[in-house]
Coordinates of C-alpha atoms and ligand atoms in Angstrom, one line a residue:
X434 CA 1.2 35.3 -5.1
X435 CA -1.3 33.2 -3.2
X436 CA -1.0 31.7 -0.2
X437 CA -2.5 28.5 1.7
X438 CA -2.4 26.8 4.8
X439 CA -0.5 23.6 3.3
X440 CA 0.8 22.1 0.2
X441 CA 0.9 18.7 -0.7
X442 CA 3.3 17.6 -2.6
X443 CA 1.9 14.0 -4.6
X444 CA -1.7 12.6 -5.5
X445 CA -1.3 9.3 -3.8
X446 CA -3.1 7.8 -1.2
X447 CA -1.2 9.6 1.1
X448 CA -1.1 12.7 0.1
X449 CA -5.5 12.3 -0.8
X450 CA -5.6 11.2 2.8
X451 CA -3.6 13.9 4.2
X452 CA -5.6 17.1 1.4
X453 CA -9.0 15.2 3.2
X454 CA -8.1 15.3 6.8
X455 CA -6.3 19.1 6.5
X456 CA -9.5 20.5 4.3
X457 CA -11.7 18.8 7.0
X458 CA -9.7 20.7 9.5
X459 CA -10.8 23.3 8.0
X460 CA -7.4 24.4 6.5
X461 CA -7.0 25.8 3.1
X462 CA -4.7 22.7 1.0
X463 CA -3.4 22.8 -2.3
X464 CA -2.4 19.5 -3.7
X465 CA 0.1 19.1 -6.4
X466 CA 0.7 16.3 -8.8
X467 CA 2.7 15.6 -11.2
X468 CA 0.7 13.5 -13.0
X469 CA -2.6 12.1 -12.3
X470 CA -3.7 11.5 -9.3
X471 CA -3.2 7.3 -8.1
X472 CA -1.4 7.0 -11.2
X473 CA 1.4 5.3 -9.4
X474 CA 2.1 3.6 -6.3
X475 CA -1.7 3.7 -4.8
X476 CA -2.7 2.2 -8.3
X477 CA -0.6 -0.4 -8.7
X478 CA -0.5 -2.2 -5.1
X479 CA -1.7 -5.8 -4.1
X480 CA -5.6 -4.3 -3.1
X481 CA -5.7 -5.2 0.1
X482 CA -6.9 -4.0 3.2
X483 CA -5.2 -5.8 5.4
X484 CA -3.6 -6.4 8.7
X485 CA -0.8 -8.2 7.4
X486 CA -0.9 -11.3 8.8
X487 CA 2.7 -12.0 7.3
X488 CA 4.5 -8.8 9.3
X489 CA 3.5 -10.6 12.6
X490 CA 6.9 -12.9 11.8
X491 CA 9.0 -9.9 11.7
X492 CA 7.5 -8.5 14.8
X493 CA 5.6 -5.6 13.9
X494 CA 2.7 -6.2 15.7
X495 CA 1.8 -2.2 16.6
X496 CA 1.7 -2.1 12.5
X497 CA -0.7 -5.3 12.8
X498 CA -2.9 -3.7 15.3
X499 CA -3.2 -0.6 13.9
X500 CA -4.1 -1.9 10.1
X501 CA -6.3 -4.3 11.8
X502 CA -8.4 -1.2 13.3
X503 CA -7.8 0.5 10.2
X504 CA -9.5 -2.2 8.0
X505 CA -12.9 -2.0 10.5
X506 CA -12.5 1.5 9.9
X507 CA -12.5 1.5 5.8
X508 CA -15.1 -1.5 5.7
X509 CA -17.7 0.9 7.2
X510 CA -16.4 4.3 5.6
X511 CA -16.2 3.3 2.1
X512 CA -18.4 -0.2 2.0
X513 CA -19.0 0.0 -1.8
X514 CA -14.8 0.5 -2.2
X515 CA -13.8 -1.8 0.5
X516 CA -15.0 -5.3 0.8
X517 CA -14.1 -8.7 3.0
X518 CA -12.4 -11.8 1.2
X519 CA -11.8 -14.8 2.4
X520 CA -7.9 -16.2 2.8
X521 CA -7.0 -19.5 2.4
X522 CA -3.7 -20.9 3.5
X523 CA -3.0 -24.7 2.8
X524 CA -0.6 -26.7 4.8
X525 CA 1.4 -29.5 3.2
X526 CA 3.8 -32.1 4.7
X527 CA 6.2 -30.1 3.5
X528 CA 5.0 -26.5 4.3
X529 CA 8.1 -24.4 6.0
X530 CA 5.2 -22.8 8.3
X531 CA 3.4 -25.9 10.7
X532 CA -0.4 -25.9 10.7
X533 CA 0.5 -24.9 15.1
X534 CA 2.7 -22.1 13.5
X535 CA -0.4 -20.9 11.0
X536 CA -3.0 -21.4 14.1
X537 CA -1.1 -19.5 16.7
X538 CA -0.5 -17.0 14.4
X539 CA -4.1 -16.4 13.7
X540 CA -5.2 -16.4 17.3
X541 CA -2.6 -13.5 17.8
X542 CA -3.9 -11.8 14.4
X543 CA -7.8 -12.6 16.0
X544 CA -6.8 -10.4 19.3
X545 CA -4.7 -7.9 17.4
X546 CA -8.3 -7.2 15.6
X547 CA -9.8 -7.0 19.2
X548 CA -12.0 -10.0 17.7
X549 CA -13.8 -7.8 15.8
X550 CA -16.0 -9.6 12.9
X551 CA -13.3 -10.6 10.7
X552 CA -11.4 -12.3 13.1
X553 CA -12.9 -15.5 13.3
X554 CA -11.2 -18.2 11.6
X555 CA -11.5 -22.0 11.1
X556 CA -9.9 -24.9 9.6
X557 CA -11.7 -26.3 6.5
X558 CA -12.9 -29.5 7.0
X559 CA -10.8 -32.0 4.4
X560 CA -14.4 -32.5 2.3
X561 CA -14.3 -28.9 1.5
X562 CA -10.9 -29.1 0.0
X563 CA -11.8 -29.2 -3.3
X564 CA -13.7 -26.2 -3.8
X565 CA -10.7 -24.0 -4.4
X566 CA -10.3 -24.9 -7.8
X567 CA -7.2 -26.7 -8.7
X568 CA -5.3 -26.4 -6.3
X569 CA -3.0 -29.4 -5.5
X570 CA -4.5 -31.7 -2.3
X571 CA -1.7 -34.5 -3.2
X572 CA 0.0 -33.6 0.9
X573 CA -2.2 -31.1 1.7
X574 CA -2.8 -31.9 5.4
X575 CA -5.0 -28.8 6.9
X576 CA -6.4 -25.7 5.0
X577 CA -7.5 -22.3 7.0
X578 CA -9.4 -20.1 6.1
X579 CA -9.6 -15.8 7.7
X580 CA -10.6 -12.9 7.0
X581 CA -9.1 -9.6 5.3
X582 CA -10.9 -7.0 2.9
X583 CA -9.9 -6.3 -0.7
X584 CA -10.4 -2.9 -2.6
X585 CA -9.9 -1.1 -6.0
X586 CA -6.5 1.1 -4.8
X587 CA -7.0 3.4 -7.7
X588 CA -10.9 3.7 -7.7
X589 CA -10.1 4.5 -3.1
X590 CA -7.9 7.4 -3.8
X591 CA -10.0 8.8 -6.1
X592 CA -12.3 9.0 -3.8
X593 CA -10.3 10.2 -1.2
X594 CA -9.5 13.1 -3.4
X595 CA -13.1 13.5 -4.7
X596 CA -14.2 14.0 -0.5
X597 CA -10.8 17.0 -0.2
X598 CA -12.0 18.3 -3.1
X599 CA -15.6 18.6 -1.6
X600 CA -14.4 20.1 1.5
X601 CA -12.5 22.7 -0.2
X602 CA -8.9 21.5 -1.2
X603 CA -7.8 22.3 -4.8
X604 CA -6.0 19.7 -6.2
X605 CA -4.3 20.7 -9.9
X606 CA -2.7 17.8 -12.0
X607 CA 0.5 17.6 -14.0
X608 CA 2.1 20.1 -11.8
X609 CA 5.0 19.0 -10.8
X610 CA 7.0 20.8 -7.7
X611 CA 10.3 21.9 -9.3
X612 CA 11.9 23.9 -5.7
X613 CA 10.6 25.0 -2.2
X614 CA 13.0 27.6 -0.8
X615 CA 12.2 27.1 2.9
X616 CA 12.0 30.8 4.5
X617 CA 11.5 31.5 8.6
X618 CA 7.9 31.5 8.9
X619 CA 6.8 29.8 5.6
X620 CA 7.7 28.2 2.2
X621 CA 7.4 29.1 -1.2
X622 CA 6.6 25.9 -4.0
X623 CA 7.4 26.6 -7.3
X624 CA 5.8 24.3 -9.7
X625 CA 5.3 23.9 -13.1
X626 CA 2.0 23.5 -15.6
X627 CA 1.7 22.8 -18.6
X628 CA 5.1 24.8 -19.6
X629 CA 4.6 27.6 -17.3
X630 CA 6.5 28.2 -13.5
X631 CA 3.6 28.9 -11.1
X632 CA 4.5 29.8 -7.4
X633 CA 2.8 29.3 -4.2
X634 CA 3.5 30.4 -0.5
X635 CA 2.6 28.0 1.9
X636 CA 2.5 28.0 5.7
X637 CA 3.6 24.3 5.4
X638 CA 4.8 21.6 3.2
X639 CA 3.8 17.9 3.3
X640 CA 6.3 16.0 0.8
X641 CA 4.0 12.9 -0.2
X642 CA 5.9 12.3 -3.2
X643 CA 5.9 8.1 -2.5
X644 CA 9.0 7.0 -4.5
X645 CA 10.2 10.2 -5.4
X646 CA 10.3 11.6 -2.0
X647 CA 14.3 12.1 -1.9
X648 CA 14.2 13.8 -5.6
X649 CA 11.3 16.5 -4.0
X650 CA 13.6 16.9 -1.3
X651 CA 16.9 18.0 -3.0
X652 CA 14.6 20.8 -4.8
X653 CA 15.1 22.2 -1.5
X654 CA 16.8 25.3 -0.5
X655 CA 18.7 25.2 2.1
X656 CA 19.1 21.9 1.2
X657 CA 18.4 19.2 3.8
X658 CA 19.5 16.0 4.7
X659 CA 17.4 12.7 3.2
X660 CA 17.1 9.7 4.5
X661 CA 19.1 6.8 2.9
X662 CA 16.4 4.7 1.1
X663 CA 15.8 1.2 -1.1
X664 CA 13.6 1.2 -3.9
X665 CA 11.7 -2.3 -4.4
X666 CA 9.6 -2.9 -7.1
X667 CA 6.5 -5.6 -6.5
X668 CA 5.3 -7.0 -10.1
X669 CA 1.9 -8.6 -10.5
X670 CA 0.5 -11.2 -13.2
X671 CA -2.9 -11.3 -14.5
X672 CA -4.0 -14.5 -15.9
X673 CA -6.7 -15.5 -17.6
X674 CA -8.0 -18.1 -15.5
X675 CA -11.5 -18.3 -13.8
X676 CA -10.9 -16.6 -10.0
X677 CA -11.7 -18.5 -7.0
X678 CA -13.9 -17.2 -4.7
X679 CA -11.0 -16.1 -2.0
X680 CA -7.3 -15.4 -1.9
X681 CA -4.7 -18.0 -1.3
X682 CA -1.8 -17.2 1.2
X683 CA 0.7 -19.4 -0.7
X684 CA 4.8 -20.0 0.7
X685 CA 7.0 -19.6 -2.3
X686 CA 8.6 -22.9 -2.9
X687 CA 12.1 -20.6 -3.9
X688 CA 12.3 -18.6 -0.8
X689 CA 10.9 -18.0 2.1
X690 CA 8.2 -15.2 0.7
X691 CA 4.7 -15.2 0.7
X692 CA 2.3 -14.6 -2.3
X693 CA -1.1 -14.1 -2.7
X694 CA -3.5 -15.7 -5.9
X695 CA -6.4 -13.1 -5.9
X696 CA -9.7 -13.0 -7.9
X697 CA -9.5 -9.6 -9.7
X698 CA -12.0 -9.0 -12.5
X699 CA -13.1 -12.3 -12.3
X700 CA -10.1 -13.3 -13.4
X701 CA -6.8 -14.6 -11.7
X702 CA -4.3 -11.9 -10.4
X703 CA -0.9 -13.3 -9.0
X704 CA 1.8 -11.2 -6.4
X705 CA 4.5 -10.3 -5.5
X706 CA 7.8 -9.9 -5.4
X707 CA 10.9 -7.8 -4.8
X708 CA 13.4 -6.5 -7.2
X709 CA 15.8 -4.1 -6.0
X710 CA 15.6 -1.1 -8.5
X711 CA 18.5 1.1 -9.3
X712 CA 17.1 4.0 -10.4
X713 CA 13.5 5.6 -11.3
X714 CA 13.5 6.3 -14.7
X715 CA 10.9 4.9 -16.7
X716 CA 7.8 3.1 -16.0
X717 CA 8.5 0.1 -14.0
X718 CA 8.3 -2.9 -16.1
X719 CA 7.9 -6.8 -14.9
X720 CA 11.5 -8.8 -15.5
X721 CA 11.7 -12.0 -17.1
X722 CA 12.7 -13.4 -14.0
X723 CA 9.6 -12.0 -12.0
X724 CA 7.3 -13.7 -14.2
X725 CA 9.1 -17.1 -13.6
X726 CA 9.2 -16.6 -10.3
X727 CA 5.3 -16.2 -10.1
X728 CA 4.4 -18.4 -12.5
X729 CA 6.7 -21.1 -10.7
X730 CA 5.1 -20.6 -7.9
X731 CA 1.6 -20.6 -9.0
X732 CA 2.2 -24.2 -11.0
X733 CA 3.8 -25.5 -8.0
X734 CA 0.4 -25.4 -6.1
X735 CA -1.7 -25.2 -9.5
X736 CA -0.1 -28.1 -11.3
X737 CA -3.3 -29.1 -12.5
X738 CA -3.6 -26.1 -14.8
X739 CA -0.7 -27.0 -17.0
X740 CA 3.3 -26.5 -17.3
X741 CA 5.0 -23.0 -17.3
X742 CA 4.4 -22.8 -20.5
X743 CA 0.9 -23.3 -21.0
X744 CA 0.7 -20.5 -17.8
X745 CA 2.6 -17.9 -19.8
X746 CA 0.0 -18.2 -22.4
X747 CA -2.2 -17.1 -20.3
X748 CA -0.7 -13.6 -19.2
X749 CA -3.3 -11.4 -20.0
X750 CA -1.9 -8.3 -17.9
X751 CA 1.1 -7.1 -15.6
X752 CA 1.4 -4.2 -13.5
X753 CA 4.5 -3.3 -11.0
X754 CA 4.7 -0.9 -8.1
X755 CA 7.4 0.8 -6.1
X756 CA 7.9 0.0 -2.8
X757 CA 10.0 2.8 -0.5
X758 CA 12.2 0.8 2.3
X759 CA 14.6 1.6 4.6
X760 CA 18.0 1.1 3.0
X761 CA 19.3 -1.8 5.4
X762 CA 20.7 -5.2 5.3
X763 CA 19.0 -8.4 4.9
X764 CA 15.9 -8.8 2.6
X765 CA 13.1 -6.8 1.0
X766 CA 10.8 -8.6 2.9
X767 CA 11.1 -8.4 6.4
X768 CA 12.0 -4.7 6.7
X769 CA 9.5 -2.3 8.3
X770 CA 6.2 -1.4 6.7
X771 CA 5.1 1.4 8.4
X772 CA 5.6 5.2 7.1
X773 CA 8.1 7.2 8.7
X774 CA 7.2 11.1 8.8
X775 CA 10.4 12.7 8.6
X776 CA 10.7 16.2 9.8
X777 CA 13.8 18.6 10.5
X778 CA 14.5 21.4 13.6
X779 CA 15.9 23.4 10.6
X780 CA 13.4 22.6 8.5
X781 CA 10.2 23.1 10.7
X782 CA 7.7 24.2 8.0
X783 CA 8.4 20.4 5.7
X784 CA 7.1 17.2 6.9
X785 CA 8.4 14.3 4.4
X786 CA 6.7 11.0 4.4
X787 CA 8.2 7.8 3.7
X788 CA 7.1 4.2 3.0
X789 CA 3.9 3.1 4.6
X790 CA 0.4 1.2 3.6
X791 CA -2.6 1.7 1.6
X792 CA -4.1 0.3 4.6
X793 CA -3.4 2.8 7.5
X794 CA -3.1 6.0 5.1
X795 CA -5.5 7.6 7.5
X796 CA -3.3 7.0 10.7
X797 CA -0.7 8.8 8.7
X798 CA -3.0 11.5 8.3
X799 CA -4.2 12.0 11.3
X800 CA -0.8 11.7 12.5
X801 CA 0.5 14.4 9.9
X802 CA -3.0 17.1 10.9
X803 CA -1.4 16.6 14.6
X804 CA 2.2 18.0 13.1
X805 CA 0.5 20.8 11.4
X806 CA -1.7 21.9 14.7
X807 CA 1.9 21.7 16.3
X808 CA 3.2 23.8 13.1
X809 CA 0.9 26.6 12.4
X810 CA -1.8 26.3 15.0
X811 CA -5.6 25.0 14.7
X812 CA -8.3 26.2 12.8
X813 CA -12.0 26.0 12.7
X814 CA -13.3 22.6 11.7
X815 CA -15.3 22.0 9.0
X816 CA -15.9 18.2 9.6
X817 CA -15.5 14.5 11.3
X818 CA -12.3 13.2 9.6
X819 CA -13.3 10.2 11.5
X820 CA -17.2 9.6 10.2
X821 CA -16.7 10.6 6.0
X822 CA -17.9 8.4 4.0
X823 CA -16.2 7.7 0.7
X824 CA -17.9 6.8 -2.4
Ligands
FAD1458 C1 3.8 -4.0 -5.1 C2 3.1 -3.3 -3.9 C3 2.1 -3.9 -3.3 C4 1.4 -3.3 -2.2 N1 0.3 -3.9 -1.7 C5 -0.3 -3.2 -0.7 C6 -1.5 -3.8 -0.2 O1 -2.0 -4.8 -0.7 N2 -2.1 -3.2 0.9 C7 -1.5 -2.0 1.5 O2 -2.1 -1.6 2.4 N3 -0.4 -1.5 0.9 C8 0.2 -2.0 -0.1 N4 1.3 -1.5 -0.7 C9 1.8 -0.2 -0.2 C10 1.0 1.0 -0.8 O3 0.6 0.7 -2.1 C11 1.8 2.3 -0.7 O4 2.2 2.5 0.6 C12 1.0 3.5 -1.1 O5 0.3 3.3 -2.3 C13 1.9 4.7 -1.2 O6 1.2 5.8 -1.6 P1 1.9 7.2 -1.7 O7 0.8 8.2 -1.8 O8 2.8 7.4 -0.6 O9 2.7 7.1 -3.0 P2 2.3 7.1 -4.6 O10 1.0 6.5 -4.8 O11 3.4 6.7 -5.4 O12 2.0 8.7 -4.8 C14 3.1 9.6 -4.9 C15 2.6 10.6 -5.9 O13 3.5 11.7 -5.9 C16 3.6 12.2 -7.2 N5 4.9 13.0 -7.3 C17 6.2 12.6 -7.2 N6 7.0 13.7 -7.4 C18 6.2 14.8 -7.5 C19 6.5 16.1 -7.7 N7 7.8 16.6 -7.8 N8 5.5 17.0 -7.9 C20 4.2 16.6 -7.8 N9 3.8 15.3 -7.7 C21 4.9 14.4 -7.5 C22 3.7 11.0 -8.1 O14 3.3 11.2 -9.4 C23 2.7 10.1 -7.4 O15 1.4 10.1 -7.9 C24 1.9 -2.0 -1.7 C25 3.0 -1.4 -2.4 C26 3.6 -2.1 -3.5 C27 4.7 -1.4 -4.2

């Protein structure tokens, strides 16, 4: 039976991130996935690099900081995958967030960045208004405009995993972990390709499995305690409407959310929400009410463009991914974003990961190598984690 340094269990951004930063390490990674790899999750997010300006309302400003460095980072590793975008974010009369609210808000988000580049902002002068292209001035009183970065999710973790690959990881597709029987000093990963049960010893086990992170872990033997979770799914519309030339940070007029209306193939791509899922079977599909939701909101600051109706006709595409939350009260929508690595004393050998951001999935990385130096020791480098470029 072989044996490797680590597996990974998933072919998301996480686990391409964490296969890159071991390999560079100079440890020998095998990375398993059930399907393809950013065929879920890390294909199927809102394409942002971002600090999240949104999370500073709920406090989590270390989460802030630390996308903020994270999104410098990314702009000059992977400049052809990762680009800036202009926000805009009107203020009406009746706006729930003040235009003081909005400004102090993206002073803090400016020093969170350390002022870097991207932290600048202004308000648009009123003449300007019009350029965004239809959206409703009738009460519009000020309009800012700042600074994030937008990428292809699927096309980034590709080439994350194109980079592990190159520094020696092996990363096999449509094998999907069936059991790891956790021993003393290692674990052994049974898998399965293509109809056949493959096996594989391990000195550890990193459980990126994204929304499927509890059903990896009851394969486990002993079995081991998972954390109590929420799954909530975020839809997206495509319409076929020319794109503006930024992103609009819009206040649902139903609740207190936020949504973004985002060029995407030239075209206009609306997002998000939160629907509570039940279970995990199937393909996540957009409800009825998700597309009223969006649409609603999009013809509330679009009005120009036609009734609901005449919006629905113009759904080109939809797309819906899984969001892994804390299970705890209150909504979807202020609960933590960061990922929580969850390891156990009897359990040394198995880090799991939960939640976290396309954003900072090299801080989770870097943070998971420091567990596996702790784990099984150090090896000889082979690379910078820090300085590779992604193409
Ligand atoms: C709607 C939405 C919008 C978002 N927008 C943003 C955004 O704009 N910016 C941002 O920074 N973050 C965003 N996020 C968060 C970000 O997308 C996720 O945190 C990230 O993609 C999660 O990646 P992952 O690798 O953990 O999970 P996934 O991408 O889901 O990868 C897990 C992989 O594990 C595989 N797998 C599962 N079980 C097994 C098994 N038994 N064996 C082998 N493989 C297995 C799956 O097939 C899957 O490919 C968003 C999330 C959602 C849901």
């Amino acid at each position: 039976m072989t044996t490797v340094d680590l597996v990974v269990i998933g072919g998301g951004i996480n686990g391409a991130g964490i296969a890159q930063c071991a390999s560079a390490a100079g440890y020998s990674v095998l990375l398993l996935e059930k399907g393809t790899v950013a065929g879920q999750t890390s294909a199927n997010s809102s394409k942002l690099i971002h600090g999240g300006l949104r999370y500073l309302e709920s406090g989590q400003l270390p989460l802030v900081r630390k996308s903020l460095a994270e999104r410098k980072a990314l702009l000059q590793l992977a400049p052809s995958l990762v680009n800036p975008i202009p926000f805009y974010i009107p203020v009406y009369e009746n706006s729930r967030r003040s235009s003081w609210a909005i400004r102090a808000g993206l002073s803090l988000y400016a020093m969170l960045s350390d002022f870097d580049a991207l932290g600048q902002f202004k308000s648009v002068p009123s003449v300007h208004w019009s350029k965004i292209k239809g959206l409703k001035l009738t009460g519009l009183k000020a309009l800012y405009q700042y600074w994030d970065a937008q990428t292809d999710d699927k096309l980034l973790t590709e080439a994350v995993i194109k980079n592990a690959r190159a520094l020696g990881a092996h990363v096999i597709e449509h094998a999907k972990c069936t059991k790891i029987e956790h021993l003393q000093s290692h674990c052994k990963v049974h898998y399965q390709v293509a109809d056949e049960s493959q096996k594989v010893e391990a000195l550890a086990v990193v459980n990126a499995a994204g929304p499927w992170v509890n059903e990896v872990l009851e394969s486990v033997s002993p079995p081991i305690a998972t954390e109590p979770i929420e799954w909530v799914q975020g839809s997206h519309l495509l319409l076929d409407i020319p794109a503006n030339d930024g992103i609009l940070y819009l206040e649902s007029c139903f609740d207190k959310r936020v949504i973004f209306v985002m060029p995407w193939s030239g075209q206009t791509l609306i997002g998000t929400t939160e629907t509570v899922l039940e279970s995990l079977s199937g393909k996540p599909q957009i409800t009825s009410q998700e597309v009223d939701y969006l649409l609603g909101i999009y013809q509330h600051y679009f009005s120009a463009l036609g009734d609901i109706e005449a919006l629905r006709a113009r759904v080109v595409d939809s797309f819906c991914g899984v969001r892994v939350l804390p299970k705890q009260s209150g909504n979807a929508f202020d609960r933590p974003r960061d990922t929580l690595q969850k390891s156990q004393p009897s359990h040394p050998n198995l880090l799991s990961l939960y939640g976290g951001k396309l954003t900072t999935y090299r801080t989770t990385a870097t943070e998971v190598l420091d567990w596996l130096e702790q784990s099984i020791g150090e090896r000889q480098a082979l690379a910078d984690f820090d300085t590779l470029l992604l193409e």
